[in-house]
Coordinates of C-alpha atoms in Angstrom, one line a residue:
G1 CA -33.1 -9.9 -1.7
I2 CA -29.7 -12.2 -1.2
L3 CA -27.8 -9.8 -3.1
V4 CA -29.2 -7.0 -0.8
V5 CA -28.5 -8.8 2.3
F6 CA -25.0 -10.1 1.4
V7 CA -24.0 -6.2 0.6
A8 CA -25.3 -5.2 3.8
L9 CA -23.5 -7.8 5.5
Y10 CA -20.7 -6.8 4.0
F11 CA -20.3 -3.5 4.9
A12 CA -21.5 -4.0 8.2
A13 CA -18.5 -6.5 8.6
D14 CA -16.0 -4.0 7.7
A15 CA -17.3 -1.2 9.7
I16 CA -17.5 -3.6 12.9
L17 CA -14.1 -5.2 12.4
S18 CA -12.2 -2.4 11.3
R19 CA -12.9 -0.7 14.8
I20 CA -11.5 -3.8 16.5
P21 CA -8.1 -3.3 17.3
A22 CA -5.7 -5.9 16.1
N23 CA -3.2 -5.2 18.7
S24 CA -2.9 -3.8 22.0
Q25 CA 0.0 -1.2 21.6
S26 CA 0.7 -1.8 25.2
S27 CA 4.4 -2.9 24.2
A28 CA 5.0 0.3 21.9
S29 CA 8.8 1.5 21.6
T30 CA 9.7 5.0 22.5
D31 CA 12.8 4.7 20.3
T32 CA 11.0 6.0 17.2
N33 CA 13.7 7.1 14.9
Y34 CA 12.2 6.4 11.5
T35 CA 9.4 8.2 10.2
I36 CA 6.7 6.7 7.4
Y37 CA 3.5 8.2 6.0
L38 CA 0.0 6.2 5.8
L39 CA -1.3 7.8 2.4
S40 CA -4.5 7.5 0.9
N41 CA -6.1 8.8 -2.5
D42 CA -9.5 8.7 -1.1
V43 CA -10.2 4.8 -2.0
H44 CA -6.6 3.2 -2.1
T45 CA -3.7 3.2 0.4
D46 CA 0.1 3.4 0.2
I47 CA 2.8 3.2 2.8
V48 CA 5.3 5.8 2.1
F49 CA 9.1 5.3 3.1
P50 CA 12.0 7.3 3.0
V51 CA 13.9 6.2 -0.1
Q52 CA 17.0 5.9 1.8
T53 CA 17.8 5.5 5.5
D54 CA 20.9 3.9 7.1
M55 CA 18.6 0.7 7.0
F56 CA 17.6 0.5 3.5
D57 CA 17.5 2.3 0.1
W58 CA 14.4 1.3 -2.0
G59 CA 16.2 2.6 -5.0
D60 CA 18.2 -0.6 -5.2
I61 CA 14.6 -2.6 -5.4
F62 CA 12.7 0.0 -7.3
P63 CA 15.2 1.7 -9.6
I64 CA 14.5 5.4 -10.3
S65 CA 15.4 4.6 -14.1
D66 CA 12.0 2.7 -14.3
T67 CA 9.9 5.9 -14.0
K68 CA 9.3 8.2 -16.9
S69 CA 11.1 11.2 -14.9
K70 CA 14.3 9.1 -13.8
D71 CA 14.5 12.1 -11.4
T72 CA 17.1 10.9 -8.7
T73 CA 16.0 13.7 -6.3
Y74 CA 13.0 12.2 -4.5
K75 CA 13.0 11.6 -1.3
W76 CA 9.9 9.7 -0.5
V77 CA 8.5 6.3 -2.1
G78 CA 5.0 5.3 -1.9
I79 CA 4.3 1.4 -2.4
G80 CA 1.0 0.0 -2.4
W81 CA -0.6 -3.4 -3.7
G82 CA -3.7 -4.3 -6.1
D83 CA -5.2 -6.1 -8.6
K84 CA -2.8 -5.8 -11.8
G85 CA -5.6 -5.5 -14.2
F86 CA -7.4 -2.7 -12.0
Y87 CA -3.9 -0.8 -11.8
L88 CA -3.1 -1.1 -15.7
N89 CA -6.5 -1.1 -17.3
T90 CA -8.4 1.8 -14.9
P91 CA -6.4 5.1 -14.8
E92 CA -9.9 6.6 -13.9
W93 CA -12.9 5.7 -12.5
K94 CA -14.6 5.8 -16.2
D95 CA -12.3 3.5 -17.7
L96 CA -13.4 0.9 -15.1
T97 CA -15.2 -1.9 -16.9
A98 CA -17.4 -4.9 -15.8
K99 CA -14.9 -7.4 -16.8
T100 CA -12.0 -5.7 -14.8
A101 CA -14.3 -5.4 -11.9
L102 CA -15.3 -8.9 -11.6
V103 CA -11.9 -10.3 -12.1
A104 CA -10.6 -8.1 -9.2
A105 CA -13.5 -9.3 -7.0
L106 CA -13.4 -13.2 -7.6
G107 CA -9.8 -12.9 -6.7
I108 CA -9.0 -14.8 -9.9
G109 CA -6.4 -12.2 -11.5
E110 CA -2.8 -11.5 -10.8
T111 CA -1.5 -8.4 -8.6
A112 CA 1.1 -5.9 -8.9
L113 CA 2.9 -3.5 -6.4
H114 CA 2.4 0.0 -7.6
V115 CA 5.6 2.4 -6.7
T116 CA 5.1 6.3 -6.7
Y117 CA 8.3 8.5 -6.0
H118 CA 7.6 11.8 -4.0
H119 CA 9.6 15.1 -3.9
H120 CA 7.6 16.0 -1.1
I121 CA 4.8 14.6 1.6
T122 CA 2.2 16.7 3.3
E123 CA 0.0 15.8 6.1
D124 CA -3.8 16.5 5.8
N125 CA -6.8 14.3 6.1
L126 CA -5.7 11.8 3.8
C127 CA -2.0 11.6 4.6
Y128 CA -0.7 10.5 8.4
K129 CA 3.0 10.7 9.7
I130 CA 3.8 7.7 11.9
N131 CA 7.3 7.4 14.0
I132 CA 8.3 4.2 14.1
D133 CA 11.2 2.4 15.8
E134 CA 14.0 0.1 13.8
N135 CA 12.3 -3.1 14.6
Q136 CA 9.1 -2.0 13.0
Y137 CA 10.7 -0.5 9.9
Q138 CA 12.4 -3.9 9.5
I139 CA 9.2 -5.7 9.6
L140 CA 7.7 -3.1 7.0
I141 CA 10.5 -3.6 4.9
D142 CA 10.3 -7.7 4.8
Y143 CA 6.5 -7.3 4.2
V144 CA 7.0 -5.5 1.3
L145 CA 9.7 -7.5 -0.2
E146 CA 7.8 -10.9 1.0
S147 CA 4.8 -9.1 -1.5
L148 CA 7.1 -9.1 -4.7
E149 CA 7.4 -11.8 -7.3
T150 CA 11.0 -12.0 -8.3
K151 CA 13.3 -13.4 -10.9
L152 CA 15.9 -16.3 -10.0
D153 CA 18.5 -13.4 -9.0
K154 CA 15.8 -12.2 -6.4
K155 CA 15.2 -9.1 -8.4
P156 CA 11.6 -7.7 -9.0
I157 CA 9.9 -8.2 -12.5
Y158 CA 9.5 -4.9 -13.7
I159 CA 6.3 -4.3 -15.7
K160 CA 6.7 -2.7 -19.1
T161 CA 3.7 -0.5 -19.5
N162 CA 2.3 3.1 -20.4
A163 CA -0.2 2.8 -18.0
Q164 CA 1.4 5.1 -15.4
Y165 CA -0.3 7.8 -13.4
G166 CA 2.5 10.0 -13.9
D167 CA 6.2 10.5 -14.4
S168 CA 7.2 9.2 -11.1
D169 CA 5.8 5.5 -10.7
A170 CA 6.3 2.1 -12.0
F171 CA 4.6 -1.4 -11.5
Y172 CA 6.3 -4.5 -10.6
E173 CA 4.8 -8.3 -10.5
A174 CA 3.5 -9.3 -7.0
L175 CA 2.4 -12.3 -5.3
G176 CA -1.1 -12.8 -3.8
S177 CA -4.6 -12.6 -4.7
Y178 CA -6.9 -9.5 -4.7
S179 CA -10.5 -10.2 -4.1
M180 CA -13.6 -8.5 -2.7
F181 CA -12.3 -10.1 0.9
Y182 CA -8.3 -8.9 0.7
S183 CA -8.2 -5.6 -1.3
C184 CA -5.3 -3.0 -1.7
N185 CA -6.1 -1.8 1.8
S186 CA -6.4 -5.1 3.4
W187 CA -2.5 -5.4 2.4
T188 CA -2.2 -2.1 4.2
N189 CA -3.5 -2.8 7.1
I190 CA -1.7 -6.1 7.6
A191 CA 1.4 -4.7 7.2
L192 CA 0.6 -2.2 10.0
K193 CA -0.8 -4.8 11.7
K194 CA 2.3 -6.9 11.6
A195 CA 4.3 -3.8 12.8
N196 CA 2.4 -3.2 15.9
L197 CA 1.2 -0.2 14.9
P198 CA -2.6 1.0 15.4
S199 CA -4.9 -1.1 12.6
G200 CA -8.2 -3.0 12.9
V201 CA -8.7 -6.5 12.6
W202 CA -9.9 -6.6 9.1
T203 CA -10.7 -3.9 6.2
V204 CA -11.0 -3.7 2.9
F205 CA -11.6 0.1 2.7
D206 CA -9.1 2.9 3.3
K207 CA -11.4 4.4 5.9
G208 CA -10.9 1.6 8.0
I209 CA -7.2 2.2 8.2
L210 CA -7.4 6.0 8.2
R211 CA -9.6 6.2 11.3
W212 CA -7.0 4.6 13.6
Y213 CA -4.9 7.8 12.7
Q214 CA -7.7 10.3 12.2
D215 CA -8.0 10.0 16.2
K216 CA -4.4 10.7 17.1
K217 CA -4.0 14.0 15.2

């Protein structure tokens, strides 16, 4: 009975808090010269950036050579944060084990950034275009960089693994603790919140973020 009540309260809290705006948007800039995307696979969200702009080159941080394809023609890079064990040990839902789920839920595992390069991005009900200004873009850049665990030379720590999901992705060691109260989507939501973009007070699910952009289409 206690478990049922906890689960009900957990989902209710997300449903309520994800609908409460995290910021007023009253000071939103009209000088939106940069484009990013909010991308979901129906569970997990990435923030998708142009690989290179006049402000930043993500290829300097996440080298294309770390991917299997080593293709230098990618135009976009999706970045997401999450539990390292879940990322590396669960390529498909059928691979999920009780141990992996428990470690992730309790926040006792390590975390990683998952970086995926794309040739094209297509808007649909799981992918939303967001126009931002220079200040917002810098906030998002800083947020991603602050999530990375780095070596003494400030370079990201590449995770050597055969667990890539395709030919265009790679994993890097990250900071922070994943848990049932702070998920991959919580990380994305906080990024949007810091950049004064539409977001909720708190969410652990992708739907808690996507609803802010579904209403704007």
